[in-house]
PDB file of C-alpha atoms in Angstrom:
ATOM      1  CA  UNK D 107       0.156  -0.065  -0.219  1.00  0.00           C
ATOM      2  CA  UNK D 108       3.166   2.290   0.723  1.00  0.00           C
ATOM      3  CA  UNK D 109       4.615   0.993  -2.202  1.00  0.00           C
ATOM      4  CA  UNK D 110       2.152   1.980  -4.299  1.00  0.00           C
ATOM      5  CA  UNK D 111       1.836   5.232  -3.069  1.00  0.00           C
ATOM      6  CA  UNK D 112       4.910   6.685  -3.220  1.00  0.00           C
ATOM      7  CA  UNK D 113       5.759   4.915  -6.062  1.00  0.00           C
ATOM      8  CA  UNK D 114       2.439   6.880  -7.695  1.00  0.00           C
ATOM      9  CA  UNK D 115       3.911  10.302  -5.954  1.00  0.00           C
ATOM     10  CA  UNK D 116       7.521   9.530  -7.053  1.00  0.00           C
ATOM     11  CA  UNK D 117       7.680  10.347 -10.520  1.00  0.00           C
ATOM     12  CA  UNK D 118       5.840  13.610 -10.344  1.00  0.00           C
ATOM     13  CA  UNK D 119       7.868  15.462  -6.844  1.00  0.00           C
ATOM     14  CA  UNK D 120      11.205  13.072  -7.268  1.00  0.00           C
ATOM     15  CA  UNK D 121      12.934  10.421  -4.708  1.00  0.00           C
ATOM     16  CA  UNK D 122      13.334  13.173  -1.416  1.00  0.00           C
ATOM     17  CA  UNK D 123       9.640  14.318  -1.640  1.00  0.00           C
ATOM     18  CA  UNK D 124       8.076  11.194  -1.344  1.00  0.00           C
ATOM     19  CA  UNK D 125       9.844   9.626   1.193  1.00  0.00           C
ATOM     20  CA  UNK D 126       8.379  12.423   3.443  1.00  0.00           C
ATOM     21  CA  UNK D 127       5.026  12.439   2.320  1.00  0.00           C
ATOM     22  CA  UNK D 128       5.064   8.944   2.727  1.00  0.00           C
ATOM     23  CA  UNK D 129       7.502   8.467   6.246  1.00  0.00           C
ATOM     24  CA  UNK D 130       9.608   6.113   4.569  1.00  0.00           C
ATOM     25  CA  UNK D 131      13.118   6.561   4.971  1.00  0.00           C
ATOM     26  CA  UNK D 132      15.530   7.017   1.237  1.00  0.00           C
ATOM     27  CA  UNK D 133      17.799   4.351   3.052  1.00  0.00           C
ATOM     28  CA  UNK D 134      15.137   2.020   2.814  1.00  0.00           C
ATOM     29  CA  UNK D 135      14.055   3.682  -0.165  1.00  0.00           C
ATOM     30  CA  UNK D 136      17.651   2.825  -2.146  1.00  0.00           C
ATOM     31  CA  UNK D 137      18.217  -0.328  -0.335  1.00  0.00           C
ATOM     32  CA  UNK D 138      14.774  -1.674  -1.857  1.00  0.00           C
ATOM     33  CA  UNK D 139      15.630  -0.827  -5.294  1.00  0.00           C
ATOM     34  CA  UNK D 140      19.143  -3.110  -5.193  1.00  0.00           C
ATOM     35  CA  UNK D 141      18.656  -5.841  -2.223  1.00  0.00           C
ATOM     36  CA  UNK D 142      21.420  -7.931  -1.179  1.00  0.00           C
ATOM     37  CA  UNK D 143      21.778 -11.133  -2.467  1.00  0.00           C
ATOM     38  CA  UNK D 144      21.210 -14.380  -1.083  1.00  0.00           C
ATOM     39  CA  UNK D 145      23.329 -15.784   1.233  1.00  0.00           C
ATOM     40  CA  UNK D 146      24.814 -18.868   0.438  1.00  0.00           C
ATOM     41  CA  UNK D 147      25.130 -21.739   2.869  1.00  0.00           C
ATOM     42  CA  UNK D 148      28.499 -21.837   4.659  1.00  0.00           C
ATOM     43  CA  UNK D 149      30.174 -25.457   4.396  1.00  0.00           C
ATOM     44  CA  UNK D 150      31.294 -26.456   8.241  1.00  0.00           C
ATOM     45  CA  UNK D 151      35.377 -25.478   9.069  1.00  0.00           C
ATOM     46  CA  UNK D 152      36.829 -27.990  11.286  1.00  0.00           C
ATOM     47  CA  UNK D 153      39.502 -25.861  13.432  1.00  0.00           C
ATOM     48  CA  UNK D 154      42.727 -27.766  12.308  1.00  0.00           C
ATOM     49  CA  UNK D 155      44.475 -27.809  15.890  1.00  0.00           C
ATOM     50  CA  UNK D 156      41.537 -29.460  17.449  1.00  0.00           C
ATOM     51  CA  UNK D 157      42.068 -32.549  19.262  1.00  0.00           C
ATOM     52  CA  UNK D 158      41.292 -35.661  17.673  1.00  0.00           C
ATOM     53  CA  UNK D 159      38.312 -38.339  19.290  1.00  0.00           C
ATOM     54  CA  UNK D 160      41.246 -40.318  20.389  1.00  0.00           C
ATOM     55  CA  UNK D 161      43.518 -36.767  21.941  1.00  0.00           C
ATOM     56  CA  UNK D 162      40.013 -35.863  23.705  1.00  0.00           C
ATOM     57  CA  UNK D 163      39.732 -39.389  25.192  1.00  0.00           C
ATOM     58  CA  UNK D 164      43.277 -39.751  26.360  1.00  0.00           C
ATOM     59  CA  UNK D 165      42.567 -35.766  28.578  1.00  0.00           C
ATOM     60  CA  UNK D 166      39.485 -37.363  29.913  1.00  0.00           C
ATOM     61  CA  UNK D 167      41.485 -40.526  31.212  1.00  0.00           C
ATOM     62  CA  UNK D 168      44.202 -38.299  32.240  1.00  0.00           C
ATOM     63  CA  UNK D 169      41.618 -35.545  34.389  1.00  0.00           C
ATOM     64  CA  UNK D 170      40.208 -38.605  36.366  1.00  0.00           C
ATOM     65  CA  UNK D 171      42.702 -40.744  36.932  1.00  0.00           C
ATOM     66  CA  UNK D 172      43.106 -41.558  41.153  1.00  0.00           C
ATOM     67  CA  UNK D 173      45.769 -38.398  41.873  1.00  0.00           C
ATOM     68  CA  UNK D 174      44.413 -36.338  39.110  1.00  0.00           C
ATOM     69  CA  UNK D 175      39.840 -36.779  40.305  1.00  0.00           C
ATOM     70  CA  UNK D 176      39.779 -34.114  43.280  1.00  0.00           C
ATOM     71  CA  UNK D 177      41.349 -31.727  41.218  1.00  0.00           C
ATOM     72  CA  UNK D 178      40.603 -28.851  38.789  1.00  0.00           C
ATOM     73  CA  UNK D 179      41.551 -28.645  35.600  1.00  0.00           C
ATOM     74  CA  UNK D 180      44.170 -25.452  36.374  1.00  0.00           C
ATOM     75  CA  UNK D 181      45.961 -27.447  38.696  1.00  0.00           C
ATOM     76  CA  UNK D 182      45.899 -30.354  36.422  1.00  0.00           C
ATOM     77  CA  UNK D 183      47.531 -28.701  33.996  1.00  0.00           C
ATOM     78  CA  UNK D 184      49.635 -26.833  35.959  1.00  0.00           C
ATOM     79  CA  UNK D 185      51.347 -30.029  37.776  1.00  0.00           C
ATOM     80  CA  UNK D 186      51.776 -32.012  33.769  1.00  0.00           C
ATOM     81  CA  UNK D 187      53.566 -29.069  32.467  1.00  0.00           C
ATOM     82  CA  UNK D 188      55.796 -29.375  35.036  1.00  0.00           C
ATOM     83  CA  UNK D 189      56.082 -32.884  34.369  1.00  0.00           C
ATOM     84  CA  UNK D 190      57.136 -31.709  30.759  1.00  0.00           C
ATOM     85  CA  UNK D 191      53.604 -32.909  29.213  1.00  0.00           C
ATOM     86  CA  UNK D 192      51.427 -30.738  27.734  1.00  0.00           C
ATOM     87  CA  UNK D 193      47.787 -32.287  26.571  1.00  0.00           C
ATOM     88  CA  UNK D 194      45.699 -29.122  26.034  1.00  0.00           C
ATOM     89  CA  UNK D 195      44.954 -25.971  27.009  1.00  0.00           C
ATOM     90  CA  UNK D 196      42.718 -25.663  30.684  1.00  0.00           C
ATOM     91  CA  UNK D 197      40.011 -24.396  28.600  1.00  0.00           C
ATOM     92  CA  UNK D 198      39.896 -27.347  26.404  1.00  0.00           C
ATOM     93  CA  UNK D 199      39.761 -29.703  29.739  1.00  0.00           C
ATOM     94  CA  UNK D 200      37.516 -27.478  30.740  1.00  0.00           C
ATOM     95  CA  UNK D 201      35.440 -27.906  27.265  1.00  0.00           C
ATOM     96  CA  UNK D 202      35.771 -31.928  27.637  1.00  0.00           C
ATOM     97  CA  UNK D 203      34.791 -32.246  30.709  1.00  0.00           C
ATOM     98  CA  UNK D 204      31.701 -30.282  30.270  1.00  0.00           C
ATOM     99  CA  UNK D 205      30.719 -32.578  27.591  1.00  0.00           C
ATOM    100  CA  UNK D 206      30.651 -35.890  29.935  1.00  0.00           C
ATOM    101  CA  UNK D 207      29.155 -33.904  32.552  1.00  0.00           C
ATOM    102  CA  UNK D 208      31.645 -33.988  34.598  1.00  0.00           C
ATOM    103  CA  UNK D 209      31.846 -30.380  35.068  1.00  0.00           C
ATOM    104  CA  UNK D 210      30.594 -29.345  38.846  1.00  0.00           C
ATOM    105  CA  UNK D 211      32.613 -30.393  41.728  1.00  0.00           C
ATOM    106  CA  UNK D 212      35.140 -32.690  41.386  1.00  0.00           C
ATOM    107  CA  UNK D 213      36.034 -32.918  44.915  1.00  0.00           C
ATOM    108  CA  UNK D 214      34.246 -36.241  47.416  1.00  0.00           C
ATOM    109  CA  UNK D 215      31.319 -35.013  49.248  1.00  0.00           C
ATOM    110  CA  UNK D 216      30.137 -35.988  52.407  1.00  0.00           C
ATOM    111  CA  UNK D 217      26.687 -36.941  52.292  1.00  0.00           C
ATOM    112  CA  UNK D 218      24.458 -36.759  55.324  1.00  0.00           C
ATOM    113  CA  UNK D 219      21.260 -38.806  56.119  1.00  0.00           C
ATOM    114  CA  UNK D 220      17.906 -36.473  55.314  1.00  0.00           C
ATOM    115  CA  UNK D 221      17.707 -35.017  59.169  1.00  0.00           C
ATOM    116  CA  UNK D 222      14.084 -36.530  60.695  1.00  0.00           C
ATOM    117  CA  UNK D 223      11.898 -33.870  62.448  1.00  0.00           C
ATOM    118  CA  UNK D 224      11.419 -34.878  65.935  1.00  0.00           C
ATOM    119  CA  UNK D 225       7.903 -35.746  66.654  1.00  0.00           C
ATOM    120  CA  UNK D 226       6.228 -35.432  70.102  1.00  0.00           C
ATOM    121  CA  UNK D 227       4.093 -38.307  71.133  1.00  0.00           C
ATOM    122  CA  UNK D 228       1.628 -38.274  74.332  1.00  0.00           C
ATOM    123  CA  UNK D 229       0.227 -41.569  75.135  1.00  0.00           C
ATOM    124  CA  UNK D 230      -1.778 -39.943  77.557  1.00  0.00           C
ATOM    125  CA  UNK D 231      -2.779 -35.944  78.617  1.00  0.00           C
ATOM    126  CA  UNK D 232      -0.093 -33.162  80.240  1.00  0.00           C
ATOM    127  CA  UNK D 233       2.571 -36.067  78.926  1.00  0.00           C
ATOM    128  CA  UNK D 234       3.902 -32.936  76.161  1.00  0.00           C
ATOM    129  CA  UNK D 235       4.429 -29.498  76.614  1.00  0.00           C
ATOM    130  CA  UNK D 236       5.972 -26.735  74.210  1.00  0.00           C
ATOM    131  CA  UNK D 237       7.759 -23.669  74.450  1.00  0.00           C
ATOM    132  CA  UNK D 238       5.570 -21.291  71.792  1.00  0.00           C
ATOM    133  CA  UNK D 239       7.550 -18.884  70.433  1.00  0.00           C
ATOM    134  CA  UNK D 240       5.366 -17.392  67.307  1.00  0.00           C
ATOM    135  CA  UNK D 241       5.323 -13.381  68.061  1.00  0.00           C
ATOM    136  CA  UNK D 242       1.191 -12.483  66.921  1.00  0.00           C
ATOM    137  CA  UNK D 243       0.251  -9.095  66.287  1.00  0.00           C
ATOM    138  CA  UNK D 244      -0.866  -6.907  69.235  1.00  0.00           C
ATOM    139  CA  UNK D 245      -3.003  -3.727  69.366  1.00  0.00           C
ATOM    140  CA  UNK D 246      -0.268  -1.512  68.159  1.00  0.00           C
ATOM    141  CA  UNK D 247       1.974  -1.577  65.719  1.00  0.00           C
ATOM    142  CA  UNK D 248       5.497  -3.027  66.783  1.00  0.00           C
ATOM    143  CA  UNK D 249       4.241  -4.541  69.628  1.00  0.00           C
ATOM    144  CA  UNK D 250       3.548  -8.013  69.955  1.00  0.00           C
ATOM    145  CA  UNK D 251       1.730 -10.532  72.269  1.00  0.00           C
ATOM    146  CA  UNK D 252       4.587 -11.866  74.702  1.00  0.00           C
ATOM    147  CA  UNK D 253       5.294 -16.047  74.478  1.00  0.00           C
ATOM    148  CA  UNK D 254       3.266 -18.132  76.077  1.00  0.00           C
ATOM    149  CA  UNK D 255       3.162 -21.571  77.983  1.00  0.00           C
ATOM    150  CA  UNK D 256       0.756 -24.862  75.632  1.00  0.00           C
ATOM    151  CA  UNK D 257      -0.215 -27.823  76.839  1.00  0.00           C
ATOM    152  CA  UNK D 258      -1.321 -30.455  74.416  1.00  0.00           C
ATOM    153  CA  UNK D 259      -4.139 -32.087  75.785  1.00  0.00           C
ATOM    154  CA  UNK D 260      -4.166 -35.282  74.481  1.00  0.00           C
ATOM    155  CA  UNK D 261      -2.709 -36.247  71.047  1.00  0.00           C
ATOM    156  CA  UNK D 262      -2.711 -40.397  71.093  1.00  0.00           C
ATOM    157  CA  UNK D 263      -1.027 -42.785  68.607  1.00  0.00           C
TER     158      UNK D 263
END
């Protein structure tokens, strides 16, 4: 619709005036006169210095050895470099670990059993007492009702 109005006015007034009247920028007008050629699909490029699958497996096996199992890749890289061996960069080590899902904490973590909530059980009246420390709103703002002692009457199991 704007294109039809533009072409009708352009022949009489010129490009600049037609652009002002229709609200189209001149850059858009000239861009539409010569659209860019369609892009050709790119061929996938392989980094010439990329590690082969065997080299990646060897680096992963190195990082999972017993002496390195709990160390971060930067320390493994430094220790191997001190020993005169260079396998790959630190970032490549992290990339290999991330691909295998091992990029989290490498140290052994202590596991603790789930904590159980203490349960108070009364088999008869007046056996269990609790101290209620909840604060309930008082008569005015900033004033709270005090603590009170509650007696659980009869909770039988």
